Every structure is written in structure tokens, then in C-alpha cells.
XYZ file of N, CA, C and O in Angstrom:
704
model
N 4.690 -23.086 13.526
C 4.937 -21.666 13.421
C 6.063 -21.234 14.341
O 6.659 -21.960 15.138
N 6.303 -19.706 14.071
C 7.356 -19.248 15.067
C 6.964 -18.991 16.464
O 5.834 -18.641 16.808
N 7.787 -19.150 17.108
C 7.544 -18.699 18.822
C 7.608 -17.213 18.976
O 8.498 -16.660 18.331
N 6.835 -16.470 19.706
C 6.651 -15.113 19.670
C 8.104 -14.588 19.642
O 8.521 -13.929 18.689
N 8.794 -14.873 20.621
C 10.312 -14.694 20.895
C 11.106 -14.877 19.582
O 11.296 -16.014 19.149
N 11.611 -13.696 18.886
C 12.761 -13.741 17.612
C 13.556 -14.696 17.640
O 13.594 -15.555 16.759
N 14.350 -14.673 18.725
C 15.838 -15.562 18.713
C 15.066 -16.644 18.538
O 15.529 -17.122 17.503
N 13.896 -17.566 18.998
C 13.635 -18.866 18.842
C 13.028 -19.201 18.055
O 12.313 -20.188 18.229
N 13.055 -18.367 16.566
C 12.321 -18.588 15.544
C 13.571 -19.034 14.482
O 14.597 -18.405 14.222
N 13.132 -20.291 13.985
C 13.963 -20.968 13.409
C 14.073 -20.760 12.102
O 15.117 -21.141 11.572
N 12.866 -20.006 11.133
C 12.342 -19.691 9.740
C 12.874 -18.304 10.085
O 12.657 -17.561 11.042
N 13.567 -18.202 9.102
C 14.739 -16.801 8.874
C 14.134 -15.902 8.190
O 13.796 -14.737 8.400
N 13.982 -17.201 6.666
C 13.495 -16.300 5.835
C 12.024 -16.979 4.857
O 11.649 -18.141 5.009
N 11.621 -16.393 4.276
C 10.008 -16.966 3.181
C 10.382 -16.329 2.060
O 10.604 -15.141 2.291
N 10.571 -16.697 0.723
C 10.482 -16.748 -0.566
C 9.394 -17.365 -0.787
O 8.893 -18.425 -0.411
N 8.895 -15.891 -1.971
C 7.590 -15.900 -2.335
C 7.394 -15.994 -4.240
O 7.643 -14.978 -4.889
N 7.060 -16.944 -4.769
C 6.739 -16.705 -6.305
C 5.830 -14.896 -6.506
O 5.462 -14.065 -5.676
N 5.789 -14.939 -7.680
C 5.218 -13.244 -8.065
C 3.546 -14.289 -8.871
O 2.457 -14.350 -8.300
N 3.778 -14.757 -9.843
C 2.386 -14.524 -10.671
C 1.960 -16.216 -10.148
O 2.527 -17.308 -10.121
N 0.652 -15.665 -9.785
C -0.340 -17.408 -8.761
C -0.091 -17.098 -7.418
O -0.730 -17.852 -6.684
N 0.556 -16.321 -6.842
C 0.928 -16.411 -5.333
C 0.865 -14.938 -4.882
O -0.042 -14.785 -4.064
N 1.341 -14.143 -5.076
C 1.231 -12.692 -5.099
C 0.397 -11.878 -5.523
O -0.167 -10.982 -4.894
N 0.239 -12.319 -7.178
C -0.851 -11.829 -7.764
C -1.333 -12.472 -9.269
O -0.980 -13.647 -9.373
N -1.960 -12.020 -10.286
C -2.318 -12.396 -11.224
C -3.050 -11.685 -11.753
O -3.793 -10.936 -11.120
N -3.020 -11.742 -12.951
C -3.646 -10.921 -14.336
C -5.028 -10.773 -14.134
O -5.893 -11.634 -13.971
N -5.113 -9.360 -14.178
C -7.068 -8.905 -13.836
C -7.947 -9.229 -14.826
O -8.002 -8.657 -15.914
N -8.969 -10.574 -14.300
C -9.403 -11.318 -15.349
C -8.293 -12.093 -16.164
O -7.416 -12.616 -15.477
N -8.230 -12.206 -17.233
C -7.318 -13.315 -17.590
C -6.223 -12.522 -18.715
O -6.129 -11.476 -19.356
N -5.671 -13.485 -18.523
C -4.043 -13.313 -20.044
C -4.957 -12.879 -21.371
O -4.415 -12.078 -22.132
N -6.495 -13.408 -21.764
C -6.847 -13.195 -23.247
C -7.510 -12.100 -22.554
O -7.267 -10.961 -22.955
N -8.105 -12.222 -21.827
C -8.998 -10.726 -21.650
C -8.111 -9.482 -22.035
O -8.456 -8.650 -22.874
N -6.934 -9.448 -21.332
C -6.122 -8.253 -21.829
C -5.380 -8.381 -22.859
O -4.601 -7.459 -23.098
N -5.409 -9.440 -23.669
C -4.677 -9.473 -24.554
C -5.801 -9.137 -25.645
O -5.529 -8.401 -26.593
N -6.988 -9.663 -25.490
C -7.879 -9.016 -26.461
C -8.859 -7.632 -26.101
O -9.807 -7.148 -26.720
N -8.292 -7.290 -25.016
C -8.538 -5.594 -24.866
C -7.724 -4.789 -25.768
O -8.114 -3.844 -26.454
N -6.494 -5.296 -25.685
C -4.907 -4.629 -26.713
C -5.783 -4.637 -27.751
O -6.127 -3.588 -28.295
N -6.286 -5.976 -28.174
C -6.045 -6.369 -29.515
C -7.021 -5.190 -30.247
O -6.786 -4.392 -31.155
N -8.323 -5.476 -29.360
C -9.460 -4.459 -29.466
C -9.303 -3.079 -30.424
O -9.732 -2.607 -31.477
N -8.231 -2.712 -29.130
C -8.205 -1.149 -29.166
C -7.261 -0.607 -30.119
O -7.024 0.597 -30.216
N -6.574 -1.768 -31.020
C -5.724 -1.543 -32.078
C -6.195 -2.459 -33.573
O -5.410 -2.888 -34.418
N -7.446 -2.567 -33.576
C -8.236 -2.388 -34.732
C -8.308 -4.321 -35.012
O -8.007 -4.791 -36.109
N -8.642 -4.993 -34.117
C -8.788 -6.496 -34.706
C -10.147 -6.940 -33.001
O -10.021 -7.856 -32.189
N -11.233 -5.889 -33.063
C -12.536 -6.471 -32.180
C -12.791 -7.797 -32.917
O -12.615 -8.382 -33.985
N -13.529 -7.952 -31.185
C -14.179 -9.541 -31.022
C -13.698 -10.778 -30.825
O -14.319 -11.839 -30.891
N -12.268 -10.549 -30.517
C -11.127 -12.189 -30.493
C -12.181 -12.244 -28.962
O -12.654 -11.405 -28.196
N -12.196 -14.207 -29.120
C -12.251 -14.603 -27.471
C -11.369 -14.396 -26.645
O -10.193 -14.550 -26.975
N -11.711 -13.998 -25.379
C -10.688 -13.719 -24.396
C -10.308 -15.681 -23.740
O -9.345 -16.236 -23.211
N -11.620 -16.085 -24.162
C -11.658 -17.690 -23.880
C -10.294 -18.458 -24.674
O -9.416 -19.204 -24.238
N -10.539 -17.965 -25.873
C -9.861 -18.687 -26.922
C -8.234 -18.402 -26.659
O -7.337 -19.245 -26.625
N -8.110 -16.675 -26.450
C -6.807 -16.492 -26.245
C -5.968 -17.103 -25.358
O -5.001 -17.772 -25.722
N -6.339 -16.877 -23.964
C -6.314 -17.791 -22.966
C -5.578 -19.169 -23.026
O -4.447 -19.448 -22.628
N -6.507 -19.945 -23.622
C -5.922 -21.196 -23.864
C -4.633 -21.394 -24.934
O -3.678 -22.151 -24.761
N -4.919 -20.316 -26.336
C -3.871 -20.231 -27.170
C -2.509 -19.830 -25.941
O -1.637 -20.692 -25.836
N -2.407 -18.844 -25.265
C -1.342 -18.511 -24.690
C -0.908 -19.293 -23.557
O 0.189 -19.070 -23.044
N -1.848 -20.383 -23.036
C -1.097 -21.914 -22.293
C -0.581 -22.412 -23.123
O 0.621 -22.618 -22.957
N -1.056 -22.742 -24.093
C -0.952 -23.497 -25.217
C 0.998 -23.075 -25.559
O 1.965 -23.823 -25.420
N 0.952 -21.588 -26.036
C 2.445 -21.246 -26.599
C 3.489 -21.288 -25.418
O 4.706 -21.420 -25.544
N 2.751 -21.145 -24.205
C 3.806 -20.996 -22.740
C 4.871 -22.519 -22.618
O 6.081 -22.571 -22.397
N 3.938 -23.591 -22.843
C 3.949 -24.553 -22.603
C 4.619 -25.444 -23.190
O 5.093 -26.478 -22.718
N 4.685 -24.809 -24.843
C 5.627 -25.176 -25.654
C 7.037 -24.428 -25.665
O 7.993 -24.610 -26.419
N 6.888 -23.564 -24.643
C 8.784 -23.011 -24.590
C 9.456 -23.320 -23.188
O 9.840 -22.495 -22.359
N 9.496 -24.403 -23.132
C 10.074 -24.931 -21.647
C 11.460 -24.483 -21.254
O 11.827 -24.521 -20.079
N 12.151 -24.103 -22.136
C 13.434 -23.093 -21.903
C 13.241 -21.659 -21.875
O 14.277 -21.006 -21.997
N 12.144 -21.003 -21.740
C 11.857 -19.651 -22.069
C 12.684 -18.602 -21.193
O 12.728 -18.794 -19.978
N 13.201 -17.735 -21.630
C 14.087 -16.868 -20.839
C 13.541 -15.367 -20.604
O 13.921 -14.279 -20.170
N 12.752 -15.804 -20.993
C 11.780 -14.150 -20.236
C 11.907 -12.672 -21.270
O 10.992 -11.857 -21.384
N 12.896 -12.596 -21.777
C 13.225 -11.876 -22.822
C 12.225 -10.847 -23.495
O 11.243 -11.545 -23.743
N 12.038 -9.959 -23.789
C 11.190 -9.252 -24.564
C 10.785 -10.150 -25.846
O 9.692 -10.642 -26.128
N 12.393 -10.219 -26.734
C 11.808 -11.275 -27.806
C 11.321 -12.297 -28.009
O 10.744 -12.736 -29.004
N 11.608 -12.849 -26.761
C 10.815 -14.302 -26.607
C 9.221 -14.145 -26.231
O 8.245 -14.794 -26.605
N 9.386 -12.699 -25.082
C 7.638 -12.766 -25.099
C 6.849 -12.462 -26.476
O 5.695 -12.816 -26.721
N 7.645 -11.790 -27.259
C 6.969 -11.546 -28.943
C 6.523 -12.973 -29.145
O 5.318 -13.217 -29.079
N 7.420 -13.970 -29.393
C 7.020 -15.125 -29.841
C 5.889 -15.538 -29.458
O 5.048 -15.906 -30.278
N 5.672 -15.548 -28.156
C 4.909 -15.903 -26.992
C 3.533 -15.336 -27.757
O 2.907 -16.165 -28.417
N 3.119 -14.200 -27.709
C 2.407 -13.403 -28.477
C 1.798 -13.783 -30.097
O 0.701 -14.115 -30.546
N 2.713 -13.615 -30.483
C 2.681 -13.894 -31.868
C 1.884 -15.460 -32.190
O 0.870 -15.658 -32.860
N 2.812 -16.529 -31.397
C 1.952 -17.622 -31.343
C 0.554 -18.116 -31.055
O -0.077 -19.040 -31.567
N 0.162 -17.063 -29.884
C -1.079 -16.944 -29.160
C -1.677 -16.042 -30.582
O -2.533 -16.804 -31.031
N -1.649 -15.222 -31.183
C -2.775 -13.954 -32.129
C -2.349 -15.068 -33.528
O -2.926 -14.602 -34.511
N -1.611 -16.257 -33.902
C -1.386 -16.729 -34.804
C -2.849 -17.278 -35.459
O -3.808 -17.708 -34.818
N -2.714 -17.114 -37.144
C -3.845 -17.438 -37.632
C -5.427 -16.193 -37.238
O -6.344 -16.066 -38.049
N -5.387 -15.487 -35.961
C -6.650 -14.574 -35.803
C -6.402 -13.379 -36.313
O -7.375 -12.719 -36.680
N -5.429 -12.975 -36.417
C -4.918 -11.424 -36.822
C -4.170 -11.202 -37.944
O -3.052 -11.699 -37.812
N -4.342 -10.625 -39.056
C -3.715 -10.802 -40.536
C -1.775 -10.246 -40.210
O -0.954 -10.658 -41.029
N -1.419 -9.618 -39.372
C -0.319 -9.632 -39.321
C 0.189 -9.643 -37.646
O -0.146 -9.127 -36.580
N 1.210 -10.581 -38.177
C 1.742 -11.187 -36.376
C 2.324 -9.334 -35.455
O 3.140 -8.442 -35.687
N 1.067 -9.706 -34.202
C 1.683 -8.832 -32.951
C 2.768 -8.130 -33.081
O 2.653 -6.904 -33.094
N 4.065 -8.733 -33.208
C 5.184 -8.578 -33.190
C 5.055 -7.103 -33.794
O 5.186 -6.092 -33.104
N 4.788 -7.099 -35.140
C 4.666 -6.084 -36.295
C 3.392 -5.303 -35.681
O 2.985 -4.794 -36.725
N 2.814 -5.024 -35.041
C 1.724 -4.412 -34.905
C 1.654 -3.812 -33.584
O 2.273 -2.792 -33.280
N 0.662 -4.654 -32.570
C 0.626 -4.162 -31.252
C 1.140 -4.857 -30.073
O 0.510 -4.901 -29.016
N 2.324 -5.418 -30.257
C 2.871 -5.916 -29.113
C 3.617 -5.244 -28.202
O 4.078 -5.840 -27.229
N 3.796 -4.111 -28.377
C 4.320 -3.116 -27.884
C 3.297 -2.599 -26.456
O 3.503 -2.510 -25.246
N 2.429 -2.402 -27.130
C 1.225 -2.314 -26.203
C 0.935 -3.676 -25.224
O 1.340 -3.572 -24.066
N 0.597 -4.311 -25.416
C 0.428 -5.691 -24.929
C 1.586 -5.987 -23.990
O 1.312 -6.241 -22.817
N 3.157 -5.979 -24.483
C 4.210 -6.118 -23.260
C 3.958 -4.540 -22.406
O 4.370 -4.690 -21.256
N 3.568 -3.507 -22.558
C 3.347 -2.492 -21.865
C 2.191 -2.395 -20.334
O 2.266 -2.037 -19.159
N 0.991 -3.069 -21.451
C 0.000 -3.368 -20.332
C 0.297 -4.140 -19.385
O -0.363 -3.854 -18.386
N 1.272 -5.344 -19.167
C 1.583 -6.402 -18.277
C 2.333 -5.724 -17.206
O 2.585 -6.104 -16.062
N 2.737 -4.258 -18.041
C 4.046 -3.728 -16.115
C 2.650 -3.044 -16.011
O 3.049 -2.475 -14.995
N 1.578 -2.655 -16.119
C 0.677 -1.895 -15.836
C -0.176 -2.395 -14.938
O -0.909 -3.361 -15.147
N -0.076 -1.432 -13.388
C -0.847 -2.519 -12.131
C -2.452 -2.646 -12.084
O -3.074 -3.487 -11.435
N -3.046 -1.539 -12.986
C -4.305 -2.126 -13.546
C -4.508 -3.497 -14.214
O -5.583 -4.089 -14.316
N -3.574 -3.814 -14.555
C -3.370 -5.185 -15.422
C -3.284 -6.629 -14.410
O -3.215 -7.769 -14.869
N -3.303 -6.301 -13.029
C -3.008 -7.134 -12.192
C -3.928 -7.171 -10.942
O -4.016 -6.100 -10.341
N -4.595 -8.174 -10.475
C -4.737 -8.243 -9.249
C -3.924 -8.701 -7.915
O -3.096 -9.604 -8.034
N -4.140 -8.103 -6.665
C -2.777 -8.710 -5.676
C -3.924 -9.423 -5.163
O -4.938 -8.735 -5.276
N -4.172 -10.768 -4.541
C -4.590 -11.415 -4.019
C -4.894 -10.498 -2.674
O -4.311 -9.460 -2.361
N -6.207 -11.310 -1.803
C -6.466 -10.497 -0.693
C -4.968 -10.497 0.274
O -4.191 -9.589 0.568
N -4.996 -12.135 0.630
C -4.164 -12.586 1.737
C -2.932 -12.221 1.788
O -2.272 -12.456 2.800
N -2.423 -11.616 0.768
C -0.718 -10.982 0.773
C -0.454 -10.039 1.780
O 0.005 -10.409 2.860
N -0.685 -8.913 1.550
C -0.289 -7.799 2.360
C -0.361 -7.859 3.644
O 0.465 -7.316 4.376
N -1.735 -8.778 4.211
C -1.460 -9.567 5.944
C -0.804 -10.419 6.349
O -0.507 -10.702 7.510
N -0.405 -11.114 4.935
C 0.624 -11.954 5.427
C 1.732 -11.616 5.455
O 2.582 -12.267 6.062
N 2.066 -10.222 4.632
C 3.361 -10.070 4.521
C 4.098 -8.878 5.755
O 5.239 -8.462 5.958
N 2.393 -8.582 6.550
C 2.850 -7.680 7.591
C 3.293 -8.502 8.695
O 4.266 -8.281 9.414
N 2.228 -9.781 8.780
C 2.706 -10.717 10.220
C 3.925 -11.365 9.980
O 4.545 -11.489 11.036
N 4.494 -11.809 9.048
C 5.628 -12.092 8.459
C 6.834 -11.278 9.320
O 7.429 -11.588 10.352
N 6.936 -10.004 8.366
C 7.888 -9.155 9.046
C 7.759 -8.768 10.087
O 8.746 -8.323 10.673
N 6.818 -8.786 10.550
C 6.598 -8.317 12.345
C 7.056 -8.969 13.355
O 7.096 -8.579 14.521
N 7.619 -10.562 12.675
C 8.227 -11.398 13.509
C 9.091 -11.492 12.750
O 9.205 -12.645 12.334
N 9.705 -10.885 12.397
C 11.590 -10.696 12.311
C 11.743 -11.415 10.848
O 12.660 -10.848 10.254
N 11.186 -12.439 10.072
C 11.496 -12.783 9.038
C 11.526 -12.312 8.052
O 10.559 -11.748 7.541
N 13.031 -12.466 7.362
C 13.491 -11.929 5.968
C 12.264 -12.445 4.690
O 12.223 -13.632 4.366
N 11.568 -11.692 4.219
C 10.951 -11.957 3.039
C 11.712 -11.459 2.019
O 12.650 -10.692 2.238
N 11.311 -11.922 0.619
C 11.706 -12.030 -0.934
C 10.786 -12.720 -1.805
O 9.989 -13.638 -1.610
N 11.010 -12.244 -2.514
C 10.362 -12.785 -4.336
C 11.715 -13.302 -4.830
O 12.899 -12.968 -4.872
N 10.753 -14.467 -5.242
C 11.654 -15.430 -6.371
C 11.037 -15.621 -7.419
O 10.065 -16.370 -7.326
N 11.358 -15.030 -8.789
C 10.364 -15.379 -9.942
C 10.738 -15.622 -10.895
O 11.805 -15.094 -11.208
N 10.089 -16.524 -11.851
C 10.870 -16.250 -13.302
C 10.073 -15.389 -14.060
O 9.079 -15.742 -14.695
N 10.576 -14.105 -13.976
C 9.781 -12.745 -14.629
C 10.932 -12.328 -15.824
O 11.932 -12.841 -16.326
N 10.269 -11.263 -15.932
C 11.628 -10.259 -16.493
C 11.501 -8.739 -15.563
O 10.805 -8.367 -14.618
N 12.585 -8.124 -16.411
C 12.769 -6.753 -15.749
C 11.695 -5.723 -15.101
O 11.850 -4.827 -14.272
N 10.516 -6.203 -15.813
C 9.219 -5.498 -15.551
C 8.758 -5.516 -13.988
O 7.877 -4.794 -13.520
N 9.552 -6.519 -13.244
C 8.604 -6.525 -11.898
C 8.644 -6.109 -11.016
O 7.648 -5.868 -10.335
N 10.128 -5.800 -10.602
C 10.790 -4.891 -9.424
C 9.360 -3.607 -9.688
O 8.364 -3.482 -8.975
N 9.658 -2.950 -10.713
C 8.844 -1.547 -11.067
C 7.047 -2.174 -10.374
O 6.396 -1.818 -9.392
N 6.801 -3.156 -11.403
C 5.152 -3.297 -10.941
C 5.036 -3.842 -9.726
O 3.856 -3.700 -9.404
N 5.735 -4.491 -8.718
C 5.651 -4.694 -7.377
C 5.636 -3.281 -6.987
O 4.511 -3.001 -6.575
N 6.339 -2.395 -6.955
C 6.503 -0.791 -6.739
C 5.196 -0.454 -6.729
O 4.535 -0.311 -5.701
N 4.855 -0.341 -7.666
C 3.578 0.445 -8.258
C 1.898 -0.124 -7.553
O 0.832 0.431 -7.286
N 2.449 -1.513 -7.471
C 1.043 -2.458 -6.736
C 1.364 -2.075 -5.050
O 0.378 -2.341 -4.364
N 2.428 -1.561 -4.318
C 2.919 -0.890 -2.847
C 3.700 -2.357 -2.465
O 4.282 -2.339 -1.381
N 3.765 -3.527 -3.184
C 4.068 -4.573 -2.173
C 5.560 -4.425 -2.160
O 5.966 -4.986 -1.143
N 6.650 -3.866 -2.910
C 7.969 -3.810 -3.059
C 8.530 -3.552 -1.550
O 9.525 -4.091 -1.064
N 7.872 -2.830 -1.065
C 8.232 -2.149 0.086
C 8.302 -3.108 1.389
O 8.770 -2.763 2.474
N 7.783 -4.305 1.101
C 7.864 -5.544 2.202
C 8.595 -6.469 2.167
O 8.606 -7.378 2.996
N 9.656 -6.324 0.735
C 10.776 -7.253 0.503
C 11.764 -6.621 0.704
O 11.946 -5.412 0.559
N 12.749 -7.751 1.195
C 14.324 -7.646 1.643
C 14.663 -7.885 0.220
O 15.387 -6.945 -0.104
N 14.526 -8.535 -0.604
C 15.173 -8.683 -1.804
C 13.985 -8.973 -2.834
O 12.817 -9.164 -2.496
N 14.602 -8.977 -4.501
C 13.547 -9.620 -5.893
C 14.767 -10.147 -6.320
O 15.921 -9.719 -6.290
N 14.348 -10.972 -6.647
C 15.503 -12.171 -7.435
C 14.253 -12.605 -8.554
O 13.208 -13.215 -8.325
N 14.771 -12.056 -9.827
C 13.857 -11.933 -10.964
C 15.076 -12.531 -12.087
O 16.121 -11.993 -12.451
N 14.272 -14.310 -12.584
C 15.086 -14.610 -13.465
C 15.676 -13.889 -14.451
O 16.838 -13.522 -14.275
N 15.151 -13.633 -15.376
C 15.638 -12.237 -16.604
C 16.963 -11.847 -15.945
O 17.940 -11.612 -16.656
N 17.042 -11.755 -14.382
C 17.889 -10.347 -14.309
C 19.101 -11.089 -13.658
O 20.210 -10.606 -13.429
N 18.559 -12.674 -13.343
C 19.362 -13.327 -12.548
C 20.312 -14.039 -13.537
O 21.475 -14.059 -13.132
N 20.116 -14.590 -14.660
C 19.964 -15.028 -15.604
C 19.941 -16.980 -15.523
O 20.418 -17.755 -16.353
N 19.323 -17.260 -14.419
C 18.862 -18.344 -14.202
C 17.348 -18.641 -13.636
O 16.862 -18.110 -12.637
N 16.678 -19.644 -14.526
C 15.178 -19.350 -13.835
C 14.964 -20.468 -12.758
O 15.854 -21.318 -12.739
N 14.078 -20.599 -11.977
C 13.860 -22.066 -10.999
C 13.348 -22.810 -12.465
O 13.034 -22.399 -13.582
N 13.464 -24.316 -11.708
C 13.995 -24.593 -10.346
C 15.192 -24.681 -9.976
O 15.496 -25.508 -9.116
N 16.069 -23.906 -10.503
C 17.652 -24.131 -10.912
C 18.195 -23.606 -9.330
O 17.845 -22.597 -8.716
N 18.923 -24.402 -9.027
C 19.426 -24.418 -7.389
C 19.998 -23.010 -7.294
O 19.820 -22.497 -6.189
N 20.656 -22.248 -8.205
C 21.569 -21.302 -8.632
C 20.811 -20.510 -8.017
O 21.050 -20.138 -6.868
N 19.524 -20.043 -8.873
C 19.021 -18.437 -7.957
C 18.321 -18.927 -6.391
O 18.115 -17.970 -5.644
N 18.050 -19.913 -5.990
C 17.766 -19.661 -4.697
C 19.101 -19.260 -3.975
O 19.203 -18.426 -3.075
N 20.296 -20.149 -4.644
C 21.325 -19.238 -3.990
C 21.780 -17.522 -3.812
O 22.028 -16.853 -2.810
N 21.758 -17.210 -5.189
C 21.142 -15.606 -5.048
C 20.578 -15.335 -4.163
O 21.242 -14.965 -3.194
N 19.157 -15.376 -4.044
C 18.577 -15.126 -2.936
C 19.396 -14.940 -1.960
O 19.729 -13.811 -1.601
N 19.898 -16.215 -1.312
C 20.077 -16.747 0.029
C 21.075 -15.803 0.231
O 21.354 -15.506 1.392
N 21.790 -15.163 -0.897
C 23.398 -14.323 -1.164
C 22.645 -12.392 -0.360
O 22.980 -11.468 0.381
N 21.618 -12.823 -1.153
C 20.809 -11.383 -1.111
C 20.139 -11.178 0.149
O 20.143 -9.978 0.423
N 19.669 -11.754 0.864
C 19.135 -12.097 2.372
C 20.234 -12.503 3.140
O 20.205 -13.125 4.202
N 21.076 -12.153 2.597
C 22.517 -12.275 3.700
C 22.217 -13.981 5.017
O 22.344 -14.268 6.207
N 21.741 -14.662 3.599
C 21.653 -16.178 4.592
C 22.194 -17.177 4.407
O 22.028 -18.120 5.180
């Protein structure tokens, strides 16, 4: 760790991922995806089933660029075969809506103490994510925005990790 003393603290800065580390979806990806689905006329999908369908479609887009249209796909693939007409055409609108929505999210306990002892000893914090545009706003809205020096959000960077490129960003953005 750092030495109480600033100048002899050698860790400048901490880059932080956003979704698994920061926070994550309240209850799961199908739970809210079959709350949407619910409340726009297709009750009873598993939130179990969805879940896995939407590892399932993540997993198969290893180039994914975060995109609105790409999250359609994303979508569409996951409600494929359960819903007589693909998301896309229906309620995906809702569904990419609920995800900037900070009800839609839990922040882990350990963040916000870590992110006070952090800055209290002089170190530059940041988010590094491969998100889209949605997160600057829902970090806002969840209060944690306010503890970063910078968001370096693929979508916006237009490179995602592990690509050496945006940690450079970063490092550009933290003046390091």
C-alpha cells in the first residue's frame, strides 16, 4: 500500500471496470429483461432462461462495439424463438432504457469506501469500460461520477480493452 505521506506514494492512479466491479444489474440481465418483456404483453419468460440466452448471444459477438444496434441484436438473439416478433420491432426501446436506469443496477457495498480512501490519499481514480454512452449519465445518477478524475467509455473511445489504445486515453485523461 501507500505510505501516509503523498509524495511517497508511488500508485498515482487506479482504473476501475464499471459492470462486476462497480456494480451490476439488480438481480439479473433476464430478470429485467423479462420484467420489460412482462410489462409489454409476452408474461412468464424465465428470468433463468434469459440469463443464460443473453451469455449465450454476448459471447458470440467477440467484436461487439457497444452500439445501440448491436445491443438490438444482442436482444433480439436473447427473446429469439420466445416472443412472436423480435425486440428490435417491439420493446427494445424499453429494455435499452431500463439499463441507464439506476434502479436497474446495484453499486456493490465496498465501492464508495474504497473510492473515498482512495482519493483521500491523493490518487487519481477512473473508469475504464467497454460500455456505451449510457454510463457517464448512470454513474451520475448512482452519485459515484463524482469520485472520478476521468470515464473512458469504449463506445465513446472508439476502442474497447484490452486494446493498449484506451488505457492510453486514460493515462492522456489523468494527465499521466
Amino acid at each position: 500500500g501507500c505510505e501516509v505521506k503523498r509524495s511517497s506514494c508511488l500508485i498515482r492512479a487506479v482504473t476501475f471496470d464499471a459492470g462486476g466491479t462497480l456494480l451490476e444489474p439488480r438481480g439479473s440481465v433476464g430478470q429485467i429483461y423479462a420484467e420489460v418483456a412482462s410489462e409489454r404483453g409476452f408474461p412468464g419468460l424465465s428470468p433463468e432462461i434469459l440469463t443464460r440466452r443473453f451469455h449465450a448471444a454476448w459471447r458470440a459477438r467477440p467484436d461487439f462495439n457497444q452500439s445501440r444496434a448491436e445491443w438490438a441484436e444482442i436482444v433480439d438473439a436473447t427473446f429469439h424463438g420466445l416472443v412472436p416478433v423480435p425486440p428490435s420491432q417491439t420493446f427494445f426501446g424499453e429494455v435499452y432504457r431500463r439499463f441507464a436506469e439506476p434502479h436497474a443496477w446495484h453499486v456493490y457495498p465496498d465501492v464508495r469506501p474504497t473510492l473515498r480512501e482512495l482519493a483521500a490519499r491523493g490518487i487519481k481514480l477512473a473508469v475504464i469500460s467497454n460500455w456505451d454512452q449510457r454510463l457517464r449519465r448512470l454513474l451520475g445518477r448512482l452519485g459515484l461520477l463524482r469520485h472520478f478524475d476521468a470515464v473512458v467509455v469504449s463506445g465513446e473511445a472508439g476502442f474497447p480493452k484490452p486494446c493498449p489504445a484506451i488505457f492510453d486515453f486514460a493515462a492522456r485523461q489523468l494527465a499521466l
